[in-house]
mmCIF file of C-alpha atoms and ligand atoms in Angstrom:
data_model
loop_
_atom_site.group_PDB
_atom_site.id
_atom_site.type_symbol
_atom_site.label_atom_id
_atom_site.label_comp_id
_atom_site.label_asym_id
_atom_site.label_seq_id
_atom_site.Cartn_x
_atom_site.Cartn_y
_atom_site.Cartn_z
ATOM 1 C CA MET C 732 99.627 64.418 122.487
ATOM 2 C CA SER C 733 102.096 63.837 119.640
ATOM 3 C CA ASN C 734 105.114 65.075 119.474
ATOM 4 C CA ILE C 735 105.697 66.357 115.814
ATOM 5 C CA LYS C 736 108.768 68.256 115.142
ATOM 6 C CA THR C 737 108.337 70.413 111.910
ATOM 7 C CA ALA C 738 111.005 72.111 110.134
ATOM 8 C CA SER C 739 113.070 74.950 112.016
ATOM 9 C CA ARG C 740 112.771 76.765 108.620
ATOM 10 C CA LEU C 741 109.303 77.623 109.547
ATOM 11 C CA ASN C 742 110.743 80.163 112.399
ATOM 12 C CA ILE C 743 112.407 82.134 109.833
ATOM 13 C CA PHE C 744 109.170 83.579 108.605
ATOM 14 C CA LYS C 745 105.723 84.557 109.600
ATOM 15 C CA GLU C 746 102.201 83.321 108.700
ATOM 16 C CA TYR C 747 101.214 84.975 105.587
ATOM 17 C CA VAL C 748 99.821 88.401 106.360
ATOM 18 C CA PHE C 749 96.134 87.442 104.707
ATOM 19 C CA SER C 750 96.065 84.191 106.619
ATOM 20 C CA ARG C 751 96.560 86.156 109.784
ATOM 21 C CA LEU C 752 94.093 88.857 109.056
ATOM 22 C CA ASP C 753 91.505 86.318 108.111
ATOM 23 C CA LYS C 754 91.851 84.803 111.538
ATOM 24 C CA GLU C 755 91.256 88.296 113.049
ATOM 25 C CA VAL C 756 88.092 88.887 110.929
ATOM 26 C CA ALA C 757 86.678 85.212 112.026
ATOM 27 C CA LYS C 758 87.273 86.230 115.885
ATOM 28 C CA VAL C 759 84.789 89.523 115.155
ATOM 29 C CA GLU C 760 82.321 87.678 113.162
ATOM 30 C CA GLN C 761 82.127 84.935 115.953
ATOM 31 C CA THR C 762 80.286 87.950 117.573
ATOM 32 C CA ASN C 763 77.465 87.925 114.718
ATOM 33 C CA ARG C 764 79.077 91.140 113.085
ATOM 34 C CA LYS C 765 79.863 90.943 109.530
ATOM 35 C CA VAL C 766 82.853 92.808 108.530
ATOM 36 C CA LEU C 767 83.515 94.351 105.320
ATOM 37 C CA SER C 768 86.783 93.665 103.915
ATOM 38 C CA PHE C 769 88.970 95.734 101.755
ATOM 39 C CA GLY C 770 91.847 93.029 102.481
ATOM 40 C CA SER C 771 92.769 90.772 99.704
ATOM 41 C CA GLY C 772 93.060 91.697 95.969
ATOM 42 C CA ASN C 773 90.407 88.861 95.125
ATOM 43 C CA THR C 774 89.246 89.828 91.791
ATOM 44 C CA ASP C 775 85.663 89.318 92.439
ATOM 45 C CA PHE C 776 84.353 90.632 88.932
ATOM 46 C CA PRO C 777 82.394 87.931 87.519
ATOM 47 C CA THR C 778 84.535 86.042 84.960
ATOM 48 C CA ASN C 779 83.234 85.939 81.533
ATOM 49 C CA LYS C 780 80.537 83.274 81.006
ATOM 50 C CA VAL C 781 82.072 82.429 77.413
ATOM 51 C CA TYR C 782 85.243 81.773 79.443
ATOM 52 C CA LEU C 783 83.306 79.444 81.772
ATOM 53 C CA GLU C 784 81.434 77.757 78.936
ATOM 54 C CA LYS C 785 84.839 76.735 77.105
ATOM 55 C CA TYR C 786 86.362 75.625 80.350
ATOM 56 C CA CYS C 787 83.572 73.493 80.822
ATOM 57 C CA GLN C 788 83.830 71.972 77.038
ATOM 58 C CA GLU C 789 87.739 71.613 77.759
ATOM 59 C CA ILE C 790 87.012 69.528 80.879
ATOM 60 C CA LYS C 791 84.925 67.089 79.125
ATOM 61 C CA LYS C 792 87.723 66.384 76.300
ATOM 62 C CA ASN C 793 89.118 62.813 76.402
ATOM 63 C CA ASN C 794 92.451 63.850 77.360
ATOM 64 C CA ALA C 795 91.581 66.285 79.978
ATOM 65 C CA TYR C 796 91.865 64.231 83.197
ATOM 66 C CA LEU C 797 95.477 63.123 82.197
ATOM 67 C CA TYR C 798 98.755 64.585 83.489
ATOM 68 C CA PRO C 799 99.227 67.439 81.121
ATOM 69 C CA GLY C 800 103.106 67.109 80.860
ATOM 70 C CA PHE C 801 105.568 69.800 81.997
ATOM 71 C CA GLY C 802 105.709 73.115 80.210
ATOM 72 C CA ALA C 803 103.284 74.569 77.894
ATOM 73 C CA ASN C 804 101.250 72.645 75.064
ATOM 74 C CA PRO C 805 101.338 73.924 71.643
ATOM 75 C CA LYS C 806 98.251 75.712 72.033
ATOM 76 C CA PHE C 807 98.995 77.606 74.844
ATOM 77 C CA SER C 808 102.482 78.813 73.788
ATOM 78 C CA GLN C 809 101.240 79.982 70.399
ATOM 79 C CA SER C 810 98.207 81.727 72.112
ATOM 80 C CA LEU C 811 100.773 83.633 74.490
ATOM 81 C CA ILE C 812 103.194 84.372 71.706
ATOM 82 C CA ASN C 813 100.480 86.047 69.768
ATOM 83 C CA TRP C 814 99.040 87.974 72.506
ATOM 84 C CA PHE C 815 102.355 89.167 73.829
ATOM 85 C CA LYS C 816 103.279 90.420 70.140
ATOM 86 C CA LYS C 817 99.560 92.109 69.735
ATOM 87 C CA ARG C 818 99.707 93.652 73.410
ATOM 88 C CA PHE C 819 103.351 94.636 73.478
ATOM 89 C CA SER C 820 104.967 94.299 70.109
ATOM 90 C CA VAL C 821 107.316 91.702 71.740
ATOM 91 C CA SER C 822 108.197 88.575 69.945
ATOM 92 C CA LEU C 823 108.838 85.423 72.165
ATOM 93 C CA GLU C 824 110.294 82.191 71.103
ATOM 94 C CA LYS C 825 108.816 78.818 72.446
ATOM 95 C CA ASP C 826 111.485 78.253 75.092
ATOM 96 C CA GLU C 827 111.010 81.767 76.582
ATOM 97 C CA LEU C 828 107.789 81.055 78.088
ATOM 98 C CA LEU C 829 106.289 78.721 80.684
ATOM 99 C CA PRO C 830 102.685 78.620 81.983
ATOM 100 C CA LEU C 831 102.378 78.936 85.993
ATOM 101 C CA LEU C 832 99.966 77.737 88.480
ATOM 102 C CA GLY C 833 99.412 81.354 89.069
ATOM 103 C CA ALA C 834 102.103 84.317 89.237
ATOM 104 C CA LYS C 835 102.875 83.394 92.769
ATOM 105 C CA ASP C 836 104.231 79.921 91.490
ATOM 106 C CA ALA C 837 107.238 82.047 89.948
ATOM 107 C CA VAL C 838 107.316 84.123 93.195
ATOM 108 C CA SER C 839 107.835 81.429 95.683
ATOM 109 C CA HIS C 840 109.861 79.027 93.190
ATOM 110 C CA LEU C 841 112.195 81.307 91.475
ATOM 111 C CA PRO C 842 114.395 81.998 94.649
ATOM 112 C CA LEU C 843 115.015 78.097 94.256
ATOM 113 C CA ALA C 844 116.037 78.408 91.003
ATOM 114 C CA LEU C 845 118.332 81.402 91.300
ATOM 115 C CA LEU C 846 119.580 81.919 94.655
ATOM 116 C CA ASN C 847 122.189 80.184 96.663
ATOM 117 C CA ARG C 848 122.772 80.422 100.208
ATOM 118 C CA GLY C 849 124.216 83.688 100.929
ATOM 119 C CA ASP C 850 123.117 85.484 97.770
ATOM 120 C CA GLU C 851 121.241 88.908 98.196
ATOM 121 C CA VAL C 852 118.072 89.744 96.348
ATOM 122 C CA LEU C 853 116.716 93.212 96.140
ATOM 123 C CA ILE C 854 112.909 93.661 97.224
ATOM 124 C CA PRO C 855 110.802 96.545 96.941
ATOM 125 C CA ASP C 856 109.740 98.207 100.631
ATOM 126 C CA PRO C 857 106.701 98.308 100.685
ATOM 127 C CA GLY C 858 106.022 95.501 98.155
ATOM 128 C CA TYR C 859 104.239 92.224 97.701
ATOM 129 C CA PRO C 860 104.771 90.272 100.845
ATOM 130 C CA ALA C 861 105.526 87.039 99.175
ATOM 131 C CA PHE C 862 108.617 88.430 97.684
ATOM 132 C CA SER C 863 110.800 88.193 100.731
ATOM 133 C CA ASP C 864 110.308 84.907 102.648
ATOM 134 C CA PRO C 865 110.959 82.470 99.976
ATOM 135 C CA ALA C 866 114.286 84.057 99.659
ATOM 136 C CA LEU C 867 114.987 83.177 103.438
ATOM 137 C CA MET C 868 113.738 79.763 103.029
ATOM 138 C CA VAL C 869 116.492 78.952 100.715
ATOM 139 C CA GLY C 870 119.124 80.682 102.983
ATOM 140 C CA ALA C 871 119.659 83.913 100.864
ATOM 141 C CA LYS C 872 119.482 87.377 102.229
ATOM 142 C CA PRO C 873 116.558 89.755 101.122
ATOM 143 C CA ILE C 874 117.970 93.579 100.853
ATOM 144 C CA PHE C 875 115.287 95.911 100.907
ATOM 145 C CA TYR C 876 115.218 98.985 98.601
ATOM 146 C CA ASN C 877 112.986 102.037 99.799
ATOM 147 C CA LEU C 878 109.826 103.203 97.903
ATOM 148 C CA ASN C 879 108.774 106.424 99.362
ATOM 149 C CA LYS C 880 105.875 108.812 98.995
ATOM 150 C CA ASN C 881 108.578 111.838 98.131
ATOM 151 C CA ASN C 882 109.564 109.777 95.051
ATOM 152 C CA ASN C 883 105.839 108.937 94.374
ATOM 153 C CA PHE C 884 107.106 105.275 95.370
ATOM 154 C CA ARG C 885 109.020 105.105 92.100
ATOM 155 C CA ILE C 886 112.662 103.261 91.584
ATOM 156 C CA SER C 887 115.610 105.537 92.583
ATOM 157 C CA LEU C 888 118.681 104.009 90.910
ATOM 158 C CA THR C 889 120.866 105.848 92.963
ATOM 159 C CA GLN C 890 119.546 104.040 95.705
ATOM 160 C CA LEU C 891 119.581 100.723 93.982
ATOM 161 C CA GLU C 892 123.266 101.532 93.134
ATOM 162 C CA ASN C 893 124.078 101.699 96.777
ATOM 163 C CA LYS C 894 122.371 98.740 97.530
ATOM 164 C CA VAL C 895 124.105 96.386 95.046
ATOM 165 C CA THR C 896 127.081 94.004 96.420
ATOM 166 C CA LYS C 897 129.006 91.253 94.937
ATOM 167 C CA LYS C 898 126.508 88.926 96.335
ATOM 168 C CA THR C 899 123.378 90.577 94.745
ATOM 169 C CA LYS C 900 121.798 88.077 92.511
ATOM 170 C CA PHE C 901 118.579 89.602 91.099
ATOM 171 C CA ILE C 902 116.099 92.725 91.732
ATOM 172 C CA TRP C 903 112.436 91.900 92.311
ATOM 173 C CA MET C 904 110.271 94.801 90.570
ATOM 174 C CA ASN C 905 106.518 95.451 90.520
ATOM 175 C CA PHE C 906 104.826 97.930 88.548
ATOM 176 C CA PRO C 907 101.868 98.596 88.545
ATOM 177 C CA SER C 908 102.755 97.980 92.164
ATOM 178 C CA ASN C 909 101.032 96.043 94.848
ATOM 179 C CA PRO C 910 100.231 97.731 97.625
ATOM 180 C CA THR C 911 101.145 101.449 96.098
ATOM 181 C CA GLY C 912 99.711 101.578 92.419
ATOM 182 C CA ALA C 913 102.672 103.365 91.379
ATOM 183 C CA THR C 914 103.277 102.943 87.857
ATOM 184 C CA VAL C 915 106.562 102.878 85.379
ATOM 185 C CA THR C 916 107.220 104.520 82.179
ATOM 186 C CA LEU C 917 109.140 102.817 79.227
ATOM 187 C CA GLU C 918 111.868 105.464 79.751
ATOM 188 C CA GLU C 919 112.330 104.321 83.380
ATOM 189 C CA LEU C 920 112.495 100.560 82.343
ATOM 190 C CA LYS C 921 115.224 101.493 79.897
ATOM 191 C CA LYS C 922 117.319 102.582 82.796
ATOM 192 C CA ILE C 923 116.677 99.753 84.820
ATOM 193 C CA VAL C 924 117.788 97.482 81.887
ATOM 194 C CA GLU C 925 120.915 99.602 81.523
ATOM 195 C CA PHE C 926 121.343 99.249 85.117
ATOM 196 C CA ALA C 927 120.889 95.498 85.227
ATOM 197 C CA ARG C 928 123.273 95.418 81.985
ATOM 198 C CA LYS C 929 126.038 97.378 84.207
ATOM 199 C CA HIS C 930 125.719 95.174 87.183
ATOM 200 C CA ASN C 931 125.276 91.869 85.251
ATOM 201 C CA LEU C 932 122.132 91.559 87.654
ATOM 202 C CA LEU C 933 118.773 89.460 86.661
ATOM 203 C CA VAL C 934 115.593 91.676 87.020
ATOM 204 C CA VAL C 935 112.172 89.641 87.703
ATOM 205 C CA TYR C 936 109.510 92.176 86.804
ATOM 206 C CA ASP C 937 106.186 91.101 88.038
ATOM 207 C CA ASN C 938 103.399 92.761 85.759
ATOM 208 C CA ALA C 939 100.428 90.681 87.577
ATOM 209 C CA TYR C 940 98.483 94.172 87.022
ATOM 210 C CA SER C 941 99.292 95.080 83.494
ATOM 211 C CA GLU C 942 95.484 94.803 82.323
ATOM 212 C CA ILE C 943 94.207 96.503 85.496
ATOM 213 C CA SER C 944 94.665 100.256 84.583
ATOM 214 C CA PHE C 945 92.563 103.297 84.641
ATOM 215 C CA ASP C 946 92.021 106.743 83.221
ATOM 216 C CA ASP C 947 93.951 105.919 79.709
ATOM 217 C CA PHE C 948 96.941 104.563 81.386
ATOM 218 C CA THR C 949 98.241 101.337 79.654
ATOM 219 C CA ALA C 950 101.109 99.201 81.386
ATOM 220 C CA PRO C 951 104.188 98.592 79.400
ATOM 221 C CA SER C 952 106.170 95.361 79.643
ATOM 222 C CA ILE C 953 109.882 95.161 80.436
ATOM 223 C CA LEU C 954 110.260 93.235 77.344
ATOM 224 C CA GLN C 955 109.741 95.953 75.227
ATOM 225 C CA ILE C 956 113.129 97.342 75.856
ATOM 226 C CA PRO C 957 115.644 95.936 73.539
ATOM 227 C CA GLY C 958 118.053 93.575 74.880
ATOM 228 C CA ALA C 959 115.817 93.108 77.972
ATOM 229 C CA LYS C 960 115.804 89.170 77.354
ATOM 230 C CA ASP C 961 119.303 89.281 78.202
ATOM 231 C CA PHE C 962 118.597 89.745 82.054
ATOM 232 C CA CYS C 963 114.931 89.903 82.612
ATOM 233 C CA VAL C 964 111.817 87.718 82.767
ATOM 234 C CA GLU C 965 108.394 89.088 83.587
ATOM 235 C CA ILE C 966 105.537 87.406 84.933
ATOM 236 C CA GLY C 967 101.808 87.916 84.119
ATOM 237 C CA SER C 968 98.589 86.447 86.023
ATOM 238 C CA PHE C 969 95.380 85.361 84.508
ATOM 239 C CA SER C 970 93.772 85.901 87.895
ATOM 240 C CA LYS C 971 93.738 89.854 87.502
ATOM 241 C CA THR C 972 93.437 89.881 83.584
ATOM 242 C CA PHE C 973 90.598 87.425 83.286
ATOM 243 C CA SER C 974 89.044 87.138 87.003
ATOM 244 C CA PHE C 975 90.531 83.685 86.845
ATOM 245 C CA ALA C 976 92.123 83.610 90.644
ATOM 246 C CA GLY C 977 90.571 80.499 91.786
ATOM 247 C CA PHE C 978 91.895 78.833 88.869
ATOM 248 C CA ARG C 979 95.449 79.249 89.509
ATOM 249 C CA MET C 980 96.735 80.334 86.212
ATOM 250 C CA GLY C 981 99.851 82.586 85.209
ATOM 251 C CA TRP C 982 102.981 82.729 83.073
ATOM 252 C CA ILE C 983 106.460 83.359 82.992
ATOM 253 C CA VAL C 984 108.259 84.989 79.657
ATOM 254 C CA GLY C 985 111.516 86.447 78.757
ATOM 255 C CA ASN C 986 115.350 84.994 79.548
ATOM 256 C CA LYS C 987 115.231 81.316 78.380
ATOM 257 C CA GLN C 988 118.007 80.304 80.998
ATOM 258 C CA ILE C 989 116.162 81.633 83.841
ATOM 259 C CA ILE C 990 112.979 79.911 82.165
ATOM 260 C CA ALA C 991 114.695 76.359 82.273
ATOM 261 C CA ALA C 992 115.816 76.729 85.556
ATOM 262 C CA LEU C 993 112.219 77.451 86.925
ATOM 263 C CA ALA C 994 110.815 74.644 84.727
ATOM 264 C CA LYS C 995 113.443 72.391 86.323
ATOM 265 C CA VAL C 996 112.344 73.316 89.988
ATOM 266 C CA LYS C 997 108.633 73.205 88.983
ATOM 267 C CA SER C 998 109.289 69.394 87.475
ATOM 268 C CA GLN C 999 109.957 68.726 91.395
ATOM 269 C CA MET C 1000 107.251 70.462 92.681
ATOM 270 C CA ASP C 1001 104.108 70.165 90.307
ATOM 271 C CA SER C 1002 102.987 68.187 87.386
ATOM 272 C CA GLY C 1003 102.045 71.211 85.042
ATOM 273 C CA LEU C 1004 99.023 73.155 84.562
ATOM 274 C CA SER C 1005 96.233 71.083 83.542
ATOM 275 C CA THR C 1006 95.256 70.533 79.951
ATOM 276 C CA PRO C 1007 91.875 72.125 80.357
ATOM 277 C CA LEU C 1008 93.351 75.219 82.031
ATOM 278 C CA GLN C 1009 96.203 75.708 79.530
ATOM 279 C CA ASN C 1010 93.332 75.537 76.785
ATOM 280 C CA LEU C 1011 91.085 77.864 78.476
ATOM 281 C CA GLY C 1012 94.016 80.292 78.927
ATOM 282 C CA ALA C 1013 94.808 79.792 75.063
ATOM 283 C CA TYR C 1014 91.395 80.636 74.549
ATOM 284 C CA ALA C 1015 90.883 83.656 76.543
ATOM 285 C CA LEU C 1016 94.045 84.954 75.175
ATOM 286 C CA ASP C 1017 92.894 84.450 71.564
ATOM 287 C CA ASN C 1018 89.682 85.754 72.048
ATOM 288 C CA PHE C 1019 90.367 88.554 74.545
ATOM 289 C CA ASP C 1020 86.697 90.071 74.980
ATOM 290 C CA LYS C 1021 87.543 93.793 74.914
ATOM 291 C CA SER C 1022 83.816 94.569 76.110
ATOM 292 C CA TRP C 1023 83.928 92.252 79.073
ATOM 293 C CA HIS C 1024 87.182 93.849 79.923
ATOM 294 C CA LYS C 1025 86.031 97.235 79.688
ATOM 295 C CA GLU C 1026 83.114 96.330 82.009
ATOM 296 C CA MET C 1027 85.511 94.957 84.452
ATOM 297 C CA ILE C 1028 87.456 97.960 84.475
ATOM 298 C CA ALA C 1029 84.489 100.293 84.736
ATOM 299 C CA SER C 1030 83.235 98.217 87.736
ATOM 300 C CA TYR C 1031 86.656 98.702 89.701
ATOM 301 C CA LYS C 1032 87.019 102.056 88.847
ATOM 302 C CA ASN C 1033 83.520 102.869 90.064
ATOM 303 C CA ARG C 1034 84.342 101.161 93.282
ATOM 304 C CA ARG C 1035 87.797 102.988 93.596
ATOM 305 C CA ASP C 1036 86.189 106.381 93.190
ATOM 306 C CA ILE C 1037 82.976 105.535 95.704
ATOM 307 C CA ILE C 1038 85.484 103.953 98.293
ATOM 308 C CA ALA C 1039 87.865 107.201 97.959
ATOM 309 C CA GLY C 1040 85.097 108.990 99.138
ATOM 310 C CA TYR C 1041 84.564 107.123 102.151
ATOM 311 C CA LEU C 1042 88.280 106.835 103.063
ATOM 312 C CA LYS C 1043 88.388 110.578 103.174
ATOM 313 C CA LYS C 1044 85.573 110.739 105.861
ATOM 314 C CA ILE C 1045 87.747 108.649 108.260
ATOM 315 C CA GLY C 1046 90.862 110.914 107.494
ATOM 316 C CA LEU C 1047 92.575 108.908 105.151
ATOM 317 C CA GLU C 1048 95.009 110.860 102.572
ATOM 318 C CA PHE C 1049 96.057 109.328 99.243
ATOM 319 C CA ASP C 1050 96.338 109.794 95.411
ATOM 320 C CA LEU C 1051 93.758 107.817 93.180
ATOM 321 C CA PRO C 1052 95.869 105.137 91.632
ATOM 322 C CA LYS C 1053 95.996 104.558 87.825
ATOM 323 C CA ALA C 1054 96.555 100.899 87.756
ATOM 324 C CA GLY C 1055 96.189 97.809 90.003
ATOM 325 C CA LEU C 1056 93.589 97.119 92.585
ATOM 326 C CA TYR C 1057 94.456 99.280 95.846
ATOM 327 C CA ILE C 1058 94.629 102.494 97.445
ATOM 328 C CA TRP C 1059 97.419 103.071 99.185
ATOM 329 C CA ALA C 1060 96.770 105.739 101.992
ATOM 330 C CA LYS C 1061 98.166 107.523 104.728
ATOM 331 C CA ILE C 1062 96.789 107.263 108.075
ATOM 332 C CA PRO C 1063 95.997 110.228 110.261
ATOM 333 C CA SER C 1064 98.968 111.554 112.054
ATOM 334 C CA SER C 1065 97.007 111.070 115.416
ATOM 335 C CA GLU C 1066 97.248 107.488 114.765
ATOM 336 C CA LYS C 1067 99.933 105.575 116.453
ATOM 337 C CA SER C 1068 100.594 102.645 114.258
ATOM 338 C CA SER C 1069 99.306 101.083 111.019
ATOM 339 C CA GLU C 1070 98.475 97.980 113.025
ATOM 340 C CA GLN C 1071 96.525 99.622 115.808
ATOM 341 C CA PHE C 1072 94.580 101.791 113.483
ATOM 342 C CA VAL C 1073 93.399 98.747 111.515
ATOM 343 C CA MET C 1074 92.680 96.633 114.506
ATOM 344 C CA LYS C 1075 90.732 99.744 116.008
ATOM 345 C CA LEU C 1076 88.626 100.260 112.730
ATOM 346 C CA LEU C 1077 88.176 96.084 112.546
ATOM 347 C CA ARG C 1078 86.868 96.266 116.108
ATOM 348 C CA ALA C 1079 84.806 99.591 116.052
ATOM 349 C CA ARG C 1080 83.369 99.439 112.624
ATOM 350 C CA GLN C 1081 83.738 95.883 111.310
ATOM 351 C CA ILE C 1082 85.956 97.460 108.443
ATOM 352 C CA LEU C 1083 89.239 95.588 107.366
ATOM 353 C CA LEU C 1084 92.009 97.292 105.751
ATOM 354 C CA THR C 1085 95.532 95.895 105.259
ATOM 355 C CA PRO C 1086 98.218 97.541 107.506
ATOM 356 C CA GLY C 1087 101.084 98.962 105.495
ATOM 357 C CA THR C 1088 103.716 97.307 107.408
ATOM 358 C CA ALA C 1089 102.345 93.956 106.117
ATOM 359 C CA PHE C 1090 104.124 94.954 102.894
ATOM 360 C CA GLY C 1091 107.479 96.204 104.498
ATOM 361 C CA LYS C 1092 108.768 98.677 107.438
ATOM 362 C CA ASN C 1093 108.135 101.681 104.963
ATOM 363 C CA GLY C 1094 104.531 100.921 105.261
ATOM 364 C CA GLU C 1095 104.187 102.268 108.598
ATOM 365 C CA GLY C 1096 101.765 105.166 108.678
ATOM 366 C CA PHE C 1097 99.744 103.596 105.515
ATOM 367 C CA VAL C 1098 97.063 101.402 104.890
ATOM 368 C CA ARG C 1099 96.283 99.508 101.402
ATOM 369 C CA VAL C 1100 92.476 99.479 100.766
ATOM 370 C CA SER C 1101 91.555 97.143 98.095
ATOM 371 C CA PHE C 1102 88.614 97.727 95.830
ATOM 372 C CA CYS C 1103 87.667 93.992 95.276
ATOM 373 C CA VAL C 1104 84.629 94.226 97.691
ATOM 374 C CA ASN C 1105 80.961 94.435 97.351
ATOM 375 C CA ILE C 1106 80.146 98.069 98.231
ATOM 376 C CA ASP C 1107 76.262 97.692 98.495
ATOM 377 C CA LYS C 1108 76.197 98.306 102.058
ATOM 378 C CA ILE C 1109 79.292 100.536 102.381
ATOM 379 C CA ASP C 1110 77.401 103.240 103.707
ATOM 380 C CA LYS C 1111 76.466 101.521 106.931
ATOM 381 C CA TYR C 1112 79.826 100.845 107.730
ATOM 382 C CA PHE C 1113 81.141 104.416 107.679
ATOM 383 C CA LYS C 1114 78.542 106.036 109.368
HETATM 384 N N1 PLP G 1552 102.188 89.310 91.985
HETATM 385 C C1 PLP G 1552 101.655 90.353 92.637
HETATM 386 C C2 PLP G 1552 102.440 91.644 92.664
HETATM 387 C C3 PLP G 1552 100.275 90.391 93.387
HETATM 388 O O1 PLP G 1552 99.698 91.293 93.894
HETATM 389 C C4 PLP G 1552 99.898 89.225 92.982
HETATM 390 C C5 PLP G 1552 98.374 88.781 93.695
HETATM 391 O O2 PLP G 1552 97.691 89.484 94.419
HETATM 392 C C6 PLP G 1552 100.496 87.817 92.638
HETATM 393 C C7 PLP G 1552 101.753 88.158 91.899
HETATM 394 C C8 PLP G 1552 99.802 86.564 92.694
HETATM 395 O O3 PLP G 1552 99.054 86.355 91.459
HETATM 396 P P1 PLP G 1552 98.441 84.907 90.925
HETATM 397 O O4 PLP G 1552 97.031 84.947 91.504
HETATM 398 O O5 PLP G 1552 98.560 84.880 89.701
HETATM 399 O O6 PLP G 1552 99.262 83.900 91.810
#
């Protein structure tokens, strides 16, 4: 037995929730029972073949295997600038953007770029689990703000006001929300930017689900608010928009000082997004295939609606989300806790949902149900 001493830092955060749940699924599947997983939001709608063809061409090019260089190549920059202008009517400069190895790249590395030991960062509860632990890793303090059902899981500025201290450095904000599916209006974003200006706070706005919306809803960008670039950056994801989750591609746009700080951190962490992937990203943004996108949205919406019918059968209560990939549902009041309810369903019916507590203490009493799942055999599981 070797005596390897790992960093004490590992003790301040838990194993990532989906890694833990994967192990629970494996235990059940060892007994020859196949689990139907409504767990992670793994965008399973097949990506567009045209994009794949483009990627194949790109990896055969002469420079494809070289280090890509740090930051964006000119093609990627121009395509993201054009897309942002077309989609949100927002103008970006070349130093106001950076390609990422997935949106999670910024989620995990921004705390290193922005937070000092003892600083505070405001984080939504419930919210994307990856928002909090990177702050702990740099010795900063996550301060959670509550998103409640009574308020349709929207931001209360009065509450935020009470959470801000001299140590507050930035706010994580995510709409369309993972896990609640709540959305935000431009009017609300305007108030949030005013709030940031009043308190001299940065806002990191995670817009990973901006292109996954239903029923005539279109998600805004916080950069649409005049002056937002003084305080805000926004994160986008190719995973959700183009079903490229496995390729690990995203972007960050907005305040150039924050972007330069993140780029400096990333220069120590990785060697940039590969040239074939940057060129693929540029191509996908330039040739946004509306009919493929429409099919993808129709597929998720259809699954959302079918799954909703089955969830009602097992006593879950919820509103259908207008955006994102998840139903956020209240468990029956007879159930003791979200975790127990999830484990019971897993063992009895081989159905995996995510316990709401994976997203914060306000997730108690809720479960998150992803609709990125093959539902051909769903009936068998809910009998
Ligand atoms: N932000 C939110 C709110 C998410 O839900 C996810 C993934 O589920 C990400 C970021 C990460 O996205 P990416 O695959 O681009 O890293």
